[in-house]
């Protein structure tokens, strides 16, 4: 065996020897626990290759006694020398592939010979493996990038079992079992003979993209599919959303916080961990504002003033959260309102706003007088006046849209409303005076625009108030947990926690999509 393989096997049995020393009361008699006795785990050709050329590149303690191992296997082979490789390729394609490879090799050889180099052609590559705690019965890929489950690979098990951080099992009668199974003989052992002495694991071959993700994202993705390993009964849709974030770029940024929220033992702790994902974004709206301001700075004192005014040297948490929520799409805010059963807030237009609206109404009225200056309907019976008025207004509709662009979406409906109002006006008053109809027309149009302005301000006030309600509810819940203010959260129904956390996950996902370019 290669030195690497010998050492790996020695480490496995040394760990078992050290464990046996914890049972001094057991008779050793003819039992030989020397680490010089030749012992190894039997492997086939492929398993030997993996053990020989694989290395543990990373090990991470995600939970108590729950390590994640990343194993990298690098290989060098002559192309198409192994029959298995060509057996995977249809016969009619093999000739073409071999010919193309031969042509490429010949070109490489001629190029290297011209450069005075010795021609050597080998194919190199890598394979990637993840070792997760607890063996799972299901073999379907647990997240995007998981290729194949290989829990019975003796080569990789030898490598992992020999790693000191890998936990031993909680086997009852451990000492006697060691005597009976291991130290009563020597030489070759099947990996199944030793599996009871080590904690079970799940070994997956994975694509490089998944391999390069943080361990918390990988283990967290697996846990979203194993209900019995989670302490809290998350909604299925919530676990799917969390797994998708682990799979996407978001998981590379906030995987640890997402993982801790997923594996929490109490709903309040889970919410707090997820909320930390939002806290990480507090600075972004302020720094964006700062960046915009810096475009026009003139002196270092201006910079100091901008930083102090914009940041206050650090983001104010509730205000920062409001700014973050403001960055979300209005339809998504509507979704949050619906999911959290938030009622429409009551808003009042301030006197200052009312004064501005009235000034705008007078401005609009003056513009309408200029626009309709040529209005002149010949005195005739009412119905003709009405139709002539309708025709005149319709002709002016394009000019109305240009002159009152901010009302363009309601011009058509406004014209119809005004004409209907004129119809009633003419019938009720029997007034066929052109100037009176013109005044009525201008008054009605300016009133419609005024009402639209009022409605727009009310909607804006409601929307701003809704954003503050959402932000303050989240922030209040966070503070009650972080500062332990017992106000009944412990008695919150599980269904309420499930819904709150599901919506929080949605907010996190939307925010990290919004600010993806800021990382």
Short mmCIF file of C-alpha atoms in Angstrom, two decimals:
data_model
loop_
_atom_site.label_atom_id
_atom_site.label_comp_id
_atom_site.label_asym_id
_atom_site.label_seq_id
_atom_site.Cartn_x
_atom_site.Cartn_y
_atom_site.Cartn_z
CA UNK A 1 0.00 0.00 0.00
CA UNK A 2 1.09 3.56 -0.70
CA UNK A 3 2.31 5.54 2.27
CA UNK A 4 -0.85 7.65 2.30
CA UNK A 5 -3.03 4.53 2.44
CA UNK A 6 -0.92 2.90 5.16
CA UNK A 7 -1.05 6.02 7.31
CA UNK A 8 -4.82 6.38 6.89
CA UNK A 9 -5.38 2.79 8.03
CA UNK A 10 -3.02 3.26 10.98
CA UNK A 11 -4.98 6.31 12.09
CA UNK A 12 -8.25 4.37 12.03
CA UNK A 13 -7.00 1.58 14.26
CA UNK A 14 -5.05 3.94 16.50
CA UNK A 15 -8.30 5.70 17.32
CA UNK A 16 -9.87 2.37 18.26
CA UNK A 17 -6.80 1.44 20.36
CA UNK A 18 -7.02 4.77 22.20
CA UNK A 19 -10.72 4.20 22.80
CA UNK A 20 -10.04 0.72 24.19
CA UNK A 21 -7.70 2.26 26.78
CA UNK A 22 -10.78 3.81 28.37
CA UNK A 23 -11.77 0.32 29.56
CA UNK A 24 -8.84 -0.76 31.82
CA UNK A 25 -11.11 -3.18 33.68
CA UNK A 26 -11.30 -5.42 30.61
CA UNK A 27 -8.78 -8.25 30.51
CA UNK A 28 -6.35 -7.98 27.67
CA UNK A 29 -4.95 -11.52 27.83
CA UNK A 30 -4.08 -12.56 24.32
CA UNK A 31 -5.55 -9.33 22.95
CA UNK A 32 -2.94 -7.40 21.04
CA UNK A 33 -3.69 -3.66 20.91
CA UNK A 34 -0.29 -2.64 19.63
CA UNK A 35 -0.39 -0.16 16.78
CA UNK A 36 2.45 -2.16 15.17
CA UNK A 37 0.15 -5.07 14.40
CA UNK A 38 -0.71 -4.96 10.66
CA UNK A 39 -4.39 -4.08 10.29
CA UNK A 40 -6.18 -2.50 7.36
CA UNK A 41 -9.61 -2.04 5.82
CA UNK A 42 -10.15 -4.02 2.62
CA UNK A 43 -10.70 -1.93 -0.52
CA UNK A 44 -11.27 -2.73 -4.17
CA UNK A 45 -9.28 -1.10 -6.99
CA UNK A 46 -11.49 1.99 -7.27
CA UNK A 47 -11.63 2.45 -3.48
CA UNK A 48 -7.86 2.16 -3.25
CA UNK A 49 -7.50 4.83 -5.92
CA UNK A 50 -9.79 7.18 -4.00
CA UNK A 51 -7.98 6.58 -0.71
CA UNK A 52 -4.57 7.03 -2.29
CA UNK A 53 -5.25 10.33 -4.06
CA UNK A 54 -7.90 11.99 -1.88
CA UNK A 55 -7.36 14.60 0.80
CA UNK A 56 -9.65 16.15 3.40
CA UNK A 57 -9.55 19.81 2.47
CA UNK A 58 -11.95 21.20 5.02
CA UNK A 59 -13.77 20.13 8.17
CA UNK A 60 -16.36 22.30 9.87
CA UNK A 61 -18.18 21.78 13.16
CA UNK A 62 -21.74 22.88 12.34
CA UNK A 63 -23.49 21.39 15.37
CA UNK A 64 -22.30 19.56 18.48
CA UNK A 65 -20.34 16.53 17.20
CA UNK A 66 -21.68 17.23 13.71
CA UNK A 67 -18.76 17.80 11.34
CA UNK A 68 -18.92 18.42 7.62
CA UNK A 69 -15.93 17.13 5.65
CA UNK A 70 -14.93 18.15 2.15
CA UNK A 71 -12.80 15.63 0.26
CA UNK A 72 -10.98 16.36 -2.97
CA UNK A 73 -9.75 13.60 -5.27
CA UNK A 74 -7.25 14.45 -8.03
CA UNK A 75 -6.35 11.98 -10.72
CA UNK A 76 -4.05 11.59 -13.71
CA UNK A 77 -4.85 8.98 -16.36
CA UNK A 78 -3.89 8.22 -19.92
CA UNK A 79 -6.92 9.05 -22.07
CA UNK A 80 -9.13 6.14 -23.12
CA UNK A 81 -6.91 3.48 -21.54
CA UNK A 82 -9.62 2.26 -19.21
CA UNK A 83 -12.20 0.07 -20.88
CA UNK A 84 -14.93 1.38 -18.59
CA UNK A 85 -14.62 4.85 -20.06
CA UNK A 86 -15.22 3.70 -23.63
CA UNK A 87 -17.97 1.31 -22.52
CA UNK A 88 -19.99 4.33 -21.45
CA UNK A 89 -19.78 5.73 -25.00
CA UNK A 90 -21.92 4.35 -27.86
CA UNK A 91 -19.88 2.21 -30.24
CA UNK A 92 -20.60 4.39 -33.27
CA UNK A 93 -19.28 7.42 -31.38
CA UNK A 94 -16.12 5.78 -30.05
CA UNK A 95 -14.25 5.90 -33.38
CA UNK A 96 -14.94 9.61 -33.84
CA UNK A 97 -13.92 10.42 -30.28
CA UNK A 98 -10.70 8.41 -30.49
CA UNK A 99 -9.83 9.95 -33.86
CA UNK A 100 -10.43 13.47 -32.52
CA UNK A 101 -8.35 12.73 -29.43
CA UNK A 102 -5.56 11.23 -31.56
CA UNK A 103 -5.53 14.30 -33.79
CA UNK A 104 -5.38 16.61 -30.79
CA UNK A 105 -2.57 14.57 -29.19
CA UNK A 106 -0.59 14.63 -32.45
CA UNK A 107 -0.96 18.41 -32.65
CA UNK A 108 0.20 18.76 -29.05
CA UNK A 109 3.16 16.46 -29.70
CA UNK A 110 4.29 18.40 -32.81
CA UNK A 111 3.94 21.73 -30.99
CA UNK A 112 6.01 20.52 -28.01
CA UNK A 113 8.65 18.97 -30.29
CA UNK A 114 9.01 22.27 -32.16
CA UNK A 115 9.56 23.93 -28.79
CA UNK A 116 12.21 21.33 -27.92
CA UNK A 117 10.13 19.82 -25.12
CA UNK A 118 9.64 16.17 -24.26
CA UNK A 119 6.10 15.15 -25.13
CA UNK A 120 4.08 13.86 -22.19
CA UNK A 121 0.31 13.50 -22.45
CA UNK A 122 -1.85 12.81 -19.43
CA UNK A 123 -5.40 13.71 -18.54
CA UNK A 124 -5.93 15.24 -15.13
CA UNK A 125 -9.12 15.88 -13.27
CA UNK A 126 -10.85 16.18 -9.95
CA UNK A 127 -13.80 14.68 -8.14
CA UNK A 128 -15.48 16.20 -5.14
CA UNK A 129 -17.06 14.56 -2.11
CA UNK A 130 -19.01 15.80 0.89
CA UNK A 131 -19.32 13.82 4.14
CA UNK A 132 -22.42 14.72 6.15
CA UNK A 133 -23.46 13.56 9.62
CA UNK A 134 -25.99 10.72 9.94
CA UNK A 135 -26.53 8.21 7.17
CA UNK A 136 -29.79 8.70 5.28
CA UNK A 137 -31.92 6.03 3.67
CA UNK A 138 -33.04 8.18 0.77
CA UNK A 139 -30.70 8.32 -2.19
CA UNK A 140 -32.28 11.16 -4.18
CA UNK A 141 -30.03 14.25 -4.46
CA UNK A 142 -30.68 16.44 -1.42
CA UNK A 143 -30.00 19.72 -3.27
CA UNK A 144 -28.82 21.04 -6.61
CA UNK A 145 -25.32 19.77 -7.38
CA UNK A 146 -25.51 16.53 -5.36
CA UNK A 147 -24.66 13.74 -7.81
CA UNK A 148 -24.49 10.35 -6.15
CA UNK A 149 -24.66 8.83 -2.66
CA UNK A 150 -21.74 6.44 -1.95
CA UNK A 151 -22.01 5.56 1.74
CA UNK A 152 -20.37 2.14 1.36
CA UNK A 153 -17.11 3.32 -0.20
CA UNK A 154 -14.40 1.72 1.97
CA UNK A 155 -11.67 4.03 0.68
CA UNK A 156 -13.42 7.24 1.66
CA UNK A 157 -14.63 5.74 4.96
CA UNK A 158 -11.02 4.84 5.83
CA UNK A 159 -9.94 8.39 5.12
CA UNK A 160 -12.74 9.91 7.21
CA UNK A 161 -12.60 7.45 10.15
CA UNK A 162 -8.91 8.14 10.54
CA UNK A 163 -9.58 11.85 11.01
CA UNK A 164 -9.41 12.69 14.70
CA UNK A 165 -12.35 15.10 14.55
CA UNK A 166 -14.69 12.46 13.18
CA UNK A 167 -16.86 11.25 16.10
CA UNK A 168 -16.93 7.70 17.37
CA UNK A 169 -20.29 6.06 17.95
CA UNK A 170 -22.21 5.74 21.21
CA UNK A 171 -22.05 1.95 21.00
CA UNK A 172 -23.08 0.10 24.14
CA UNK A 173 -20.52 -2.35 25.53
CA UNK A 174 -17.94 -0.62 23.35
CA UNK A 175 -14.92 -2.29 24.98
CA UNK A 176 -16.12 -5.88 24.64
CA UNK A 177 -17.26 -5.22 21.11
CA UNK A 178 -13.73 -4.04 20.27
CA UNK A 179 -12.28 -7.24 21.73
CA UNK A 180 -14.70 -9.42 19.83
CA UNK A 181 -14.60 -7.63 16.48
CA UNK A 182 -11.21 -5.92 16.20
CA UNK A 183 -8.48 -6.96 18.62
CA UNK A 184 -9.11 -10.68 18.53
CA UNK A 185 -7.40 -10.83 15.14
CA UNK A 186 -5.42 -8.76 12.68
CA UNK A 187 -4.79 -8.03 8.99
CA UNK A 188 -7.75 -7.27 6.70
CA UNK A 189 -11.16 -6.05 7.90
CA UNK A 190 -14.29 -5.30 5.95
CA UNK A 191 -15.50 -1.75 6.51
CA UNK A 192 -18.80 -3.18 7.75
CA UNK A 193 -16.89 -4.86 10.60
CA UNK A 194 -15.88 -1.44 11.90
CA UNK A 195 -18.88 0.73 11.02
CA UNK A 196 -20.57 0.26 14.41
CA UNK A 197 -17.60 1.92 16.15
CA UNK A 198 -17.94 5.18 14.23
CA UNK A 199 -20.78 7.65 13.96
CA UNK A 200 -22.82 7.03 10.79
CA UNK A 201 -22.30 9.39 7.88
CA UNK A 202 -23.69 10.29 4.49
CA UNK A 203 -21.13 10.50 1.65
CA UNK A 204 -22.05 12.26 -1.58
CA UNK A 205 -20.16 12.93 -4.74
CA UNK A 206 -21.05 16.50 -5.72
CA UNK A 207 -20.43 19.00 -8.47
CA UNK A 208 -17.69 21.56 -7.93
CA UNK A 209 -20.17 24.43 -7.51
CA UNK A 210 -21.84 22.73 -4.55
CA UNK A 211 -18.47 21.62 -3.16
CA UNK A 212 -17.31 25.25 -3.04
CA UNK A 213 -20.34 26.40 -1.08
CA UNK A 214 -20.02 27.05 2.68
CA UNK A 215 -20.47 23.88 4.77
CA UNK A 216 -23.45 25.44 6.54
CA UNK A 217 -25.23 25.86 3.19
CA UNK A 218 -24.56 22.22 2.25
CA UNK A 219 -25.60 20.70 5.58
CA UNK A 220 -28.53 23.11 5.84
CA UNK A 221 -29.75 22.10 2.40
CA UNK A 222 -29.71 18.47 3.46
CA UNK A 223 -31.54 19.21 6.74
CA UNK A 224 -34.42 20.88 4.88
CA UNK A 225 -35.29 17.40 3.58
CA UNK A 226 -34.93 15.52 6.88
CA UNK A 227 -37.80 16.58 9.16
CA UNK A 228 -36.82 14.42 12.13
CA UNK A 229 -33.46 16.20 12.39
CA UNK A 230 -35.06 19.63 12.91
CA UNK A 231 -36.31 20.85 16.26
CA UNK A 232 -39.06 23.07 14.88
CA UNK A 233 -41.95 22.21 12.60
CA UNK A 234 -41.35 24.68 9.78
CA UNK A 235 -43.85 24.91 6.95
CA UNK A 236 -42.85 22.76 3.99
CA UNK A 237 -42.87 25.83 1.75
CA UNK A 238 -40.52 27.60 4.20
CA UNK A 239 -37.99 24.77 4.03
CA UNK A 240 -38.14 24.81 0.24
CA UNK A 241 -37.43 28.57 0.24
CA UNK A 242 -34.52 28.15 2.64
CA UNK A 243 -33.03 25.32 0.58
CA UNK A 244 -33.30 27.45 -2.57
CA UNK A 245 -31.38 30.26 -0.83
CA UNK A 246 -28.71 27.77 0.23
CA UNK A 247 -28.43 26.69 -3.41
CA UNK A 248 -28.29 30.23 -4.79
CA UNK A 249 -25.73 32.98 -4.28
CA UNK A 250 -27.56 34.15 -1.15
CA UNK A 251 -26.43 30.97 0.59
CA UNK A 252 -22.79 31.95 0.05
CA UNK A 253 -23.37 35.17 2.00
CA UNK A 254 -25.63 34.28 4.92
CA UNK A 255 -25.45 30.48 5.15
CA UNK A 256 -24.42 30.36 8.82
CA UNK A 257 -27.26 32.61 10.01
CA UNK A 258 -29.79 30.71 7.88
CA UNK A 259 -28.43 27.42 9.25
CA UNK A 260 -28.68 28.57 12.87
CA UNK A 261 -32.24 29.75 12.29
CA UNK A 262 -33.11 26.41 10.73
CA UNK A 263 -31.58 24.37 13.58
CA UNK A 264 -32.81 26.50 16.50
CA UNK A 265 -34.64 24.88 19.40
CA UNK A 266 -37.20 27.65 19.93
CA UNK A 267 -39.26 29.72 17.53
CA UNK A 268 -38.08 33.01 19.01
CA UNK A 269 -34.42 32.00 18.62
CA UNK A 270 -35.10 30.91 15.06
CA UNK A 271 -36.69 34.26 14.19
CA UNK A 272 -33.78 36.14 15.76
CA UNK A 273 -31.21 34.20 13.71
CA UNK A 274 -33.11 34.82 10.48
CA UNK A 275 -33.52 38.50 11.39
CA UNK A 276 -29.72 38.81 11.59
CA UNK A 277 -29.66 38.25 7.84
CA UNK A 278 -31.60 41.50 7.50
CA UNK A 279 -29.39 43.32 10.01
CA UNK A 280 -26.41 42.65 7.80
CA UNK A 281 -27.98 44.90 5.17
CA UNK A 282 -28.63 47.92 7.42
CA UNK A 283 -25.70 49.90 6.06
CA UNK A 284 -26.49 49.53 2.35
CA UNK A 285 -29.21 52.20 1.84
CA UNK A 286 -27.13 54.72 3.79
CA UNK A 287 -23.93 53.98 1.89
CA UNK A 288 -25.79 54.24 -1.39
CA UNK A 289 -27.06 57.63 -0.29
CA UNK A 290 -23.56 58.54 0.79
CA UNK A 291 -22.14 57.47 -2.57
CA UNK A 292 -24.64 59.68 -4.38
CA UNK A 293 -23.74 62.62 -2.16
CA UNK A 294 -20.00 62.13 -2.63
CA UNK A 295 -20.38 62.72 -6.36
CA UNK A 296 -20.69 66.43 -5.71
CA UNK A 297 -18.43 67.00 -2.67
CA UNK A 298 -16.00 69.91 -2.65
CA UNK A 299 -13.97 69.50 0.53
CA UNK A 300 -13.07 67.06 3.30
CA UNK A 301 -15.31 68.99 5.68
CA UNK A 302 -18.17 68.27 3.31
CA UNK A 303 -17.30 64.55 3.52
CA UNK A 304 -17.37 64.71 7.31
CA UNK A 305 -20.75 66.44 7.27
CA UNK A 306 -22.18 63.96 4.79
CA UNK A 307 -21.03 60.95 6.81
CA UNK A 308 -22.37 62.40 10.02
CA UNK A 309 -25.71 63.41 8.49
CA UNK A 310 -26.21 60.28 6.39
CA UNK A 311 -24.88 57.62 8.71
CA UNK A 312 -24.77 59.14 12.14
CA UNK A 313 -21.55 57.08 12.13
CA UNK A 314 -23.65 53.91 12.21
CA UNK A 315 -27.08 52.97 10.88
CA UNK A 316 -30.04 53.59 13.17
CA UNK A 317 -31.59 50.18 13.28
CA UNK A 318 -35.31 50.84 12.93
CA UNK A 319 -34.78 53.56 10.33
CA UNK A 320 -32.39 51.28 8.44
CA UNK A 321 -34.99 48.52 8.42
CA UNK A 322 -37.62 50.93 7.08
CA UNK A 323 -35.25 51.98 4.28
CA UNK A 324 -34.63 48.33 3.41
CA UNK A 325 -38.36 47.54 3.27
CA UNK A 326 -38.89 50.65 1.13
CA UNK A 327 -36.56 49.16 -1.49
CA UNK A 328 -38.89 46.21 -2.07
CA UNK A 329 -41.42 46.05 -4.87
CA UNK A 330 -44.88 47.41 -3.99
CA UNK A 331 -46.55 44.14 -5.01
CA UNK A 332 -44.32 42.30 -2.55
CA UNK A 333 -45.29 44.75 0.20
CA UNK A 334 -48.90 43.92 -0.63
CA UNK A 335 -48.08 40.24 -0.25
CA UNK A 336 -46.57 40.86 3.22
CA UNK A 337 -49.66 42.85 4.23
CA UNK A 338 -51.90 39.98 3.22
CA UNK A 339 -49.79 37.23 4.80
CA UNK A 340 -49.42 39.03 8.14
CA UNK A 341 -53.05 40.20 8.17
CA UNK A 342 -52.14 43.89 8.42
CA UNK A 343 -55.14 46.22 8.12
CA UNK A 344 -55.08 49.36 5.99
CA UNK A 345 -53.60 52.11 8.14
CA UNK A 346 -55.67 55.23 8.78
CA UNK A 347 -54.00 58.34 7.37
CA UNK A 348 -54.84 62.05 7.44
CA UNK A 349 -53.71 64.59 4.88
CA UNK A 350 -51.93 67.37 6.73
CA UNK A 351 -52.99 71.05 6.46
CA UNK A 352 -49.76 71.81 4.58
CA UNK A 353 -50.49 69.08 2.07
CA UNK A 354 -54.07 70.28 1.69
CA UNK A 355 -52.84 73.80 1.01
CA UNK A 356 -50.47 72.51 -1.67
CA UNK A 357 -53.32 70.53 -3.24
CA UNK A 358 -55.56 73.60 -3.40
CA UNK A 359 -52.77 75.62 -5.01
CA UNK A 360 -52.32 72.83 -7.55
CA UNK A 361 -56.07 72.87 -8.20
CA UNK A 362 -55.96 76.59 -9.02
CA UNK A 363 -52.93 76.05 -11.27
CA UNK A 364 -54.79 73.27 -13.08
CA UNK A 365 -57.86 75.46 -13.46
CA UNK A 366 -55.81 78.24 -15.07
CA UNK A 367 -54.23 75.76 -17.49
CA UNK A 368 -57.68 74.41 -18.39
CA UNK A 369 -58.96 77.91 -19.11
CA UNK A 370 -56.07 78.45 -21.53
CA UNK A 371 -56.59 75.05 -23.10
CA UNK A 372 -60.34 75.51 -23.58
CA UNK A 373 -60.24 79.21 -24.50
CA UNK A 374 -61.77 78.50 -27.91
CA UNK A 375 -64.76 76.68 -26.42
CA UNK A 376 -67.90 78.13 -27.99
CA UNK A 377 -71.05 76.13 -28.54
CA UNK A 378 -73.81 77.69 -30.65
CA UNK A 379 -76.96 78.25 -28.63
CA UNK A 380 -79.33 75.44 -29.46
CA UNK A 381 -81.27 72.76 -27.65
CA UNK A 382 -79.56 70.88 -24.81
CA UNK A 383 -78.86 67.52 -26.42
CA UNK A 384 -77.01 69.11 -29.34
CA UNK A 385 -74.99 71.22 -26.92
CA UNK A 386 -74.05 68.11 -25.02
CA UNK A 387 -72.94 66.22 -28.11
CA UNK A 388 -71.03 69.21 -29.41
CA UNK A 389 -69.36 69.59 -26.01
CA UNK A 390 -68.46 65.91 -26.00
CA UNK A 391 -66.90 66.23 -29.42
CA UNK A 392 -64.96 69.33 -28.38
CA UNK A 393 -63.55 67.67 -25.23
CA UNK A 394 -62.61 64.51 -27.11
CA UNK A 395 -60.77 66.61 -29.67
CA UNK A 396 -58.90 68.24 -26.81
CA UNK A 397 -58.17 64.92 -25.11
CA UNK A 398 -54.68 64.57 -26.59
CA UNK A 399 -53.82 68.10 -25.46
CA UNK A 400 -55.21 67.26 -22.02
CA UNK A 401 -52.87 64.26 -21.81
CA UNK A 402 -49.87 66.37 -22.82
CA UNK A 403 -50.72 69.23 -20.51
CA UNK A 404 -51.68 67.06 -17.53
CA UNK A 405 -49.35 64.11 -17.99
CA UNK A 406 -49.48 62.99 -14.36
CA UNK A 407 -53.23 62.36 -14.83
CA UNK A 408 -52.80 60.62 -18.19
CA UNK A 409 -54.01 57.27 -16.82
CA UNK A 410 -57.38 58.79 -15.85
CA UNK A 411 -57.99 61.30 -18.68
CA UNK A 412 -60.32 58.98 -20.60
CA UNK A 413 -62.43 58.07 -17.56
CA UNK A 414 -62.40 61.70 -16.40
CA UNK A 415 -63.74 62.92 -19.76
CA UNK A 416 -66.56 60.39 -19.58
CA UNK A 417 -67.38 61.40 -16.00
CA UNK A 418 -67.37 65.09 -16.90
CA UNK A 419 -69.65 64.56 -19.92
CA UNK A 420 -72.11 62.58 -17.80
CA UNK A 421 -72.06 65.35 -15.22
CA UNK A 422 -72.72 67.93 -17.94
CA UNK A 423 -75.65 65.85 -19.16
CA UNK A 424 -77.28 66.04 -15.74
CA UNK A 425 -76.36 69.71 -15.42
CA UNK A 426 -78.07 70.64 -18.70
CA UNK A 427 -81.16 68.57 -17.92
CA UNK A 428 -81.51 69.89 -14.37
CA UNK A 429 -80.83 73.57 -15.15
CA UNK A 430 -82.00 73.76 -18.74
CA UNK A 431 -78.95 76.00 -19.12
CA UNK A 432 -77.77 76.17 -22.69
CA UNK A 433 -75.44 79.11 -22.23
CA UNK A 434 -72.04 78.33 -23.76
CA UNK A 435 -70.04 80.25 -21.14
CA UNK A 436 -71.83 78.57 -18.24
CA UNK A 437 -71.16 75.14 -19.75
CA UNK A 438 -67.52 76.09 -20.26
CA UNK A 439 -67.19 77.15 -16.60
CA UNK A 440 -68.91 73.94 -15.49
CA UNK A 441 -66.56 71.92 -17.72
CA UNK A 442 -63.44 73.59 -16.29
CA UNK A 443 -64.70 73.29 -12.69
CA UNK A 444 -65.48 69.60 -13.08
CA UNK A 445 -62.15 68.77 -14.74
CA UNK A 446 -60.13 70.66 -12.13
CA UNK A 447 -62.15 68.98 -9.34
CA UNK A 448 -61.48 65.52 -10.81
CA UNK A 449 -57.77 66.25 -10.94
CA UNK A 450 -57.90 67.57 -7.38
CA UNK A 451 -59.60 64.39 -6.15
CA UNK A 452 -57.00 62.31 -7.97
CA UNK A 453 -54.21 64.25 -6.23
CA UNK A 454 -55.90 63.65 -2.90
CA UNK A 455 -56.23 59.96 -3.65
CA UNK A 456 -52.57 59.72 -4.70
CA UNK A 457 -51.40 61.38 -1.49
CA UNK A 458 -53.60 59.12 0.61
CA UNK A 459 -52.28 56.03 -1.15
CA UNK A 460 -48.72 57.26 -0.70
CA UNK A 461 -49.34 57.95 2.99
CA UNK A 462 -50.94 54.51 3.42
CA UNK A 463 -48.05 52.82 1.62
CA UNK A 464 -45.43 54.64 3.72
CA UNK A 465 -47.38 53.83 6.88
CA UNK A 466 -47.65 50.18 5.84
CA UNK A 467 -43.88 49.94 5.33
CA UNK A 468 -43.32 51.41 8.79
CA UNK A 469 -45.81 48.97 10.32
CA UNK A 470 -44.05 45.99 8.72
CA UNK A 471 -40.61 47.24 9.77
CA UNK A 472 -41.68 48.13 13.29
CA UNK A 473 -43.46 44.81 13.83
CA UNK A 474 -40.33 42.92 12.78
CA UNK A 475 -38.07 45.18 14.81
CA UNK A 476 -40.32 45.00 17.88
CA UNK A 477 -40.35 41.20 17.73
CA UNK A 478 -36.58 41.20 17.37
CA UNK A 479 -36.12 43.51 20.40
CA UNK A 480 -38.52 41.57 22.59
CA UNK A 481 -36.45 38.44 21.98
CA UNK A 482 -32.97 39.99 22.03
CA UNK A 483 -33.62 42.01 25.19
CA UNK A 484 -35.96 39.46 26.76
CA UNK A 485 -39.08 41.50 27.17
CA UNK A 486 -41.72 38.89 28.03
CA UNK A 487 -44.89 40.18 26.35
CA UNK A 488 -46.45 36.90 25.37
CA UNK A 489 -44.17 35.72 22.57
CA UNK A 490 -43.68 32.43 24.39
CA UNK A 491 -47.44 31.88 24.10
CA UNK A 492 -47.61 32.78 20.41
CA UNK A 493 -49.33 29.92 18.54
CA UNK A 494 -47.02 27.75 16.46
CA UNK A 495 -49.00 28.64 13.34
CA UNK A 496 -48.24 32.34 13.94
CA UNK A 497 -44.52 31.60 14.31
CA UNK A 498 -44.58 29.49 11.17
CA UNK A 499 -46.20 32.26 9.15
CA UNK A 500 -43.97 35.01 10.59
CA UNK A 501 -40.80 33.06 9.83
CA UNK A 502 -42.02 32.12 6.36
CA UNK A 503 -42.62 35.80 5.53
CA UNK A 504 -39.27 36.76 7.09
CA UNK A 505 -37.54 34.25 4.81
CA UNK A 506 -39.33 35.84 1.84
CA UNK A 507 -38.14 39.30 2.91
CA UNK A 508 -34.56 38.05 3.27
CA UNK A 509 -34.66 36.45 -0.17
CA UNK A 510 -36.05 39.59 -1.83
CA UNK A 511 -33.56 41.89 -0.09
CA UNK A 512 -30.53 39.82 -1.07
CA UNK A 513 -31.75 39.70 -4.65
CA UNK A 514 -32.18 43.49 -4.58
CA UNK A 515 -28.68 44.12 -3.20
CA UNK A 516 -26.85 41.22 -4.85
CA UNK A 517 -24.41 43.57 -6.58
CA UNK A 518 -23.38 45.09 -3.25
CA UNK A 519 -21.53 41.95 -2.14
#
